[in-house]
């Protein structure tokens, strides 16, 4: 040790003749100029963050952390402003003390906080995290859903970085972006509500659809998918596998098309159902819908899927079935630091029960990737979204993966 | 849509206009408030007892999963989602030490295999400490989406407590459910 | 669903005739009047809490959560005041914003926060968490170690619940309780420092020992054990396995006894070394010392132990060897929800490499239990401290178990 | 005890009396400040680049664990303890986006198998976001206990950053170490 300790004293002299050149300290990376078509966020319920990954290289590009609330951290992205927005609940003593709900603004390249807007302390929080906040299409206003359990929406002006107003929303919940200054909500009476904001962010108008589903007998899940990058068209699936297409932007009021079945009578007889925490995915450009399916009884609407069913939306026709790979076996292999593709890996995949997948995402580009994860195992599978071929896995994406989100 | 659902809907719409959460809670009634508001039930607090793992009279025995409050298969857990307070220093009816039971909650209807009857179960969350992390359990009998709050188990019901930080969930019998 | 929904409406009428009686809501449990001789805290680095367990029933009695700092949450206990103390660092936005270091006071029965003392924002934090704070023996003053990296100590008056003073401690670090108003520290120059507080909590006197170890060539680890419930006698082990007994309370200055070897020359030749994150345990009543040992080379002072060596402290003699059970196999079994003692359990224990143990604790009573854990697997083994027999396991004690601490 | 240790001891005792951390840091010098205070080294920030996983000239190839900054076996990691920034959106020399590199740090001496020389490695922590959670790595060549701060890898060196919340650790070459 003496000699080791002495070494240090000569670092200055040494630096000049080093074979590996002395390096700068103090630097922080930034995210790439373009994130790429296959970048995605994976939220973590335990680390309370979303990490940005590149599905091509299976590498992590950065991360954004939230507050203390139960909900997954889902950054809203503004391409125009190159900003990210995360609404969170904070306490002065982490788990107790004074509550502050804040809409924190991050620079999208440095991922550093650059501002915040304090919100009414009413932010909704839940374990699925779907549709709790949205940036409307013109990029000026964000809406944050409140549930105390009274339903309302907090409106934030991201340009002036100020809280605008709170809008009471009665028996309707969640927020689905549906136009430049419009968002949709789902209501307990089986209808859809659309609210349009004025130029100042206040409520300009609201209109409700006719009842198109029954919240008691066959409710649609919150886990809908938007059918285009903008506009008001969303698709929701009911517990019994009916696909409900809703246009929140229709005039004079939201309209739902006639529902169509994701499962045939014979498939339903075999017990095939939708299920999972994020069980639908949409590839808008090709009009392809992905649905996580499993065989189970009533009340299994959160059960992991064993298969992915791929539909041609226009034809309402199923085109392909993709088997869900065994993510638990892969995670265990990584945990035990065994090589992928080895004999032990094969044994694990044969021995460990396949938990299926609870969450799916399809990238929006022309060569789409399909991302799969489960709450049961910390690994994310990357598949070719068209062929269903398993291309690679993202190891150690976190500890308790929540939602997969496109930037 | 049946009478009850219509009633629920009307109530929700009306009450949701309240801007004060407190005044809202004061009027929301059994469907969201759970046991705390039931006039027939004593609201005295059980502050002075520790929480031994015990079956209640009329339940399956403790040594069967159906009767074990620390088991996900416990009969009361048919619509629970979260960490079982019985594994965290609490019980099926008591929050763990230092956590506060939220007065707002969601409700399940579970069949007690011991007497074959259906019971209304109130899954009050315990709040003010971070995740307990033990005995995670998710069952969804009669569970409904977030826009049907009083039947949804994803919602963080600690919204009604002093601190909204979620620790674990209880499973409290409000009473027997009788068919018409 | 209709019938199900309708059921609810009749709950009031039903309550009167229910077979399972309607139950109270709103109640919170308290910890038992007496925690029992086999109660212990297990800290969790990820949940940032310490959970109180009863090793006899393998049940959790409650938990206390800390702030955002790296260190394990270690509650200091005051039997006289029936209070717990946790020093933590908090941020106004969880991971960023305004920093507050607080000494939070919990009621020991309700485990609810009942007060706090704000500290200078200098609290030391590190991954091992050993000797970062102490309640002195008369129960009036607590000391919290600061490292910025300048070393100092913050003194808290727990009776008046106020910050008293900050004492600079030069080249010495950590805090070891050593008397009614005295604590010891370890110094870079290989000596021990003792600081005594006056009645008002200010520094009354300090004295240093002669050099008794070499911080560069053979340092002693921070993970010392106190040889009695009170007084100034502590035992530390050096990287090379020398046991150094120090009396921080000796007059006029701390004194170290001659060091004695935990390993014989032949054992050292076989590569046996001390190692782990909490590698020593002491049963004061019987004068028995426990040391986690492994076979390894230089710089393996944090490596998990494969065996526990049990010594008669008075005789400086090794009495027994205890093999460390396979905690990883047990954790995997629990994770896969397999029955303990089954064939698959046996297979797992045969197939999964044994990570050994990094942390140990012995309960202070007359029928002591030995507790073992490892950072690698979330399970705690409960052994008979005298026979070494594995009695039971505590499943799901947390996610990333840090230190095991007696209340 | 050799001259250096005596010098260290004296410095520590003297400097530790400073109550202001800033003034303390300003005078503490290379042993704790690591690269940030070395006059020979540029302190310019590298803010405008993303962090591709890359080997540096004079290192083993990227495809060998000894040359892979995302591997625990990377030659620079001989005394590291924490999450590797190369797995978190940073690199062996850059913090991940949105985190701040702490100017105070601990130092290791690692042998570069490519040229057989020993180098002084500064393990600056990256701070201001919670645990990265990837590529956890602990190696302890020459590591010393907490009372020897500049050689200890348990200490949260984010103590020197704006936020002390630890995210990951880098491994930066300060220069070559030469025997007398």
XYZ file of C-alpha atoms in Angstrom, chain B residues 1-2 4 31 35-36 38 40-42 44-51 56-58 76 87-89 93-95 97-99 101 109 112 115 117 119-120 124 129-135 144 151 167 172-174 176-180, chain C residues 1-33 46-47 49 53 58-65 106 109-113 394-399:
114
model
C -78.273 0.622 -17.298
C -79.950 -0.172 -14.003
C -78.257 1.946 -9.142
C -70.128 3.983 -2.313
C -67.204 1.738 6.146
C -66.197 5.044 7.604
C -71.855 3.674 7.578
C -74.547 1.304 11.693
C -70.824 0.774 12.156
C -68.891 2.131 15.113
C -64.128 4.209 17.151
C -60.445 3.814 16.378
C -58.524 0.685 17.347
C -55.362 2.533 18.239
C -54.233 0.548 21.257
C -53.842 -2.951 19.876
C -51.117 -4.723 17.995
C -52.101 -6.773 14.983
C -62.378 -13.746 12.433
C -65.414 -15.741 13.593
C -67.313 -17.193 10.661
C -61.809 -11.191 1.271
C -47.826 -8.824 5.929
C -46.734 -5.305 6.915
C -47.451 -5.049 10.638
C -58.747 -4.591 9.383
C -55.879 -2.519 10.841
C -53.269 -0.351 9.166
C -48.213 1.173 12.851
C -47.632 4.750 11.792
C -49.825 4.609 8.704
C -56.272 4.495 6.869
C -68.213 -8.259 -3.242
C -67.131 -16.344 2.108
C -70.895 -19.730 5.065
C -72.607 -15.820 1.708
C -70.033 -9.868 1.738
C -69.241 -6.265 0.896
C -59.150 0.862 2.610
C -45.225 5.377 4.470
C -43.721 4.191 1.186
C -44.451 0.771 -0.388
C -44.542 -2.043 2.164
C -43.190 -4.341 -0.553
C -44.556 -7.606 0.888
C -47.374 -9.940 -0.225
C -64.036 -1.791 -13.136
C -65.187 -0.209 -8.225
C -48.176 1.644 1.877
C -62.678 -4.937 5.864
C -66.144 -6.512 6.057
C -68.828 -3.811 5.815
C -73.401 -9.120 4.244
C -74.758 -8.584 0.746
C -78.227 -9.978 0.179
C -79.862 -10.654 -3.171
C -83.266 -9.141 -3.690
C -72.810 -7.342 -12.776
C -76.241 -5.801 -12.335
C -77.063 -8.129 -9.468
C -73.598 -7.552 -8.024
C -74.049 -3.809 -8.170
C -77.481 -4.069 -6.636
C -76.140 -6.096 -3.728
C -74.414 -3.046 -2.373
C -77.609 -1.126 -1.862
C -78.618 -3.558 0.860
C -75.501 -3.462 2.936
C -77.093 -1.411 5.705
C -80.019 -3.778 6.184
C -77.664 -6.693 5.843
C -75.175 -5.545 8.430
C -77.546 -6.429 11.249
C -77.808 -10.068 10.265
C -74.307 -10.657 8.915
C -72.579 -13.928 9.840
C -69.189 -12.248 9.759
C -69.786 -9.172 11.898
C -69.315 -5.746 10.301
C -65.920 -4.354 11.262
C -64.464 -0.993 12.206
C -62.523 1.063 9.728
C -59.961 3.744 10.412
C -57.824 1.782 12.844
C -54.066 1.546 12.902
C -52.094 -1.067 14.785
C -49.310 -0.280 17.223
C -46.191 -2.321 17.868
C -46.349 -4.820 20.759
C -45.941 -3.535 24.330
C -34.136 0.713 -2.330
C -37.298 1.218 -0.264
C -36.735 2.085 5.139
C -39.295 -8.142 12.217
C -40.824 -14.407 10.942
C -43.424 -11.636 10.746
C -43.096 -7.912 10.097
C -44.182 -5.673 12.990
C -43.853 -2.296 11.279
C -41.505 0.021 9.429
C -39.882 3.431 9.459
C -38.966 5.246 6.225
C -40.954 8.656 15.881
C -45.202 2.202 19.692
C -47.166 3.933 16.935
C -44.142 4.353 14.601
C -45.643 7.726 13.642
C -43.507 10.869 13.309
C -37.925 -14.425 6.698
C -39.310 -14.218 3.142
C -39.731 -10.904 1.313
C -37.973 -8.769 3.962
C -37.599 -6.113 1.281
C -35.885 -5.616 -2.051
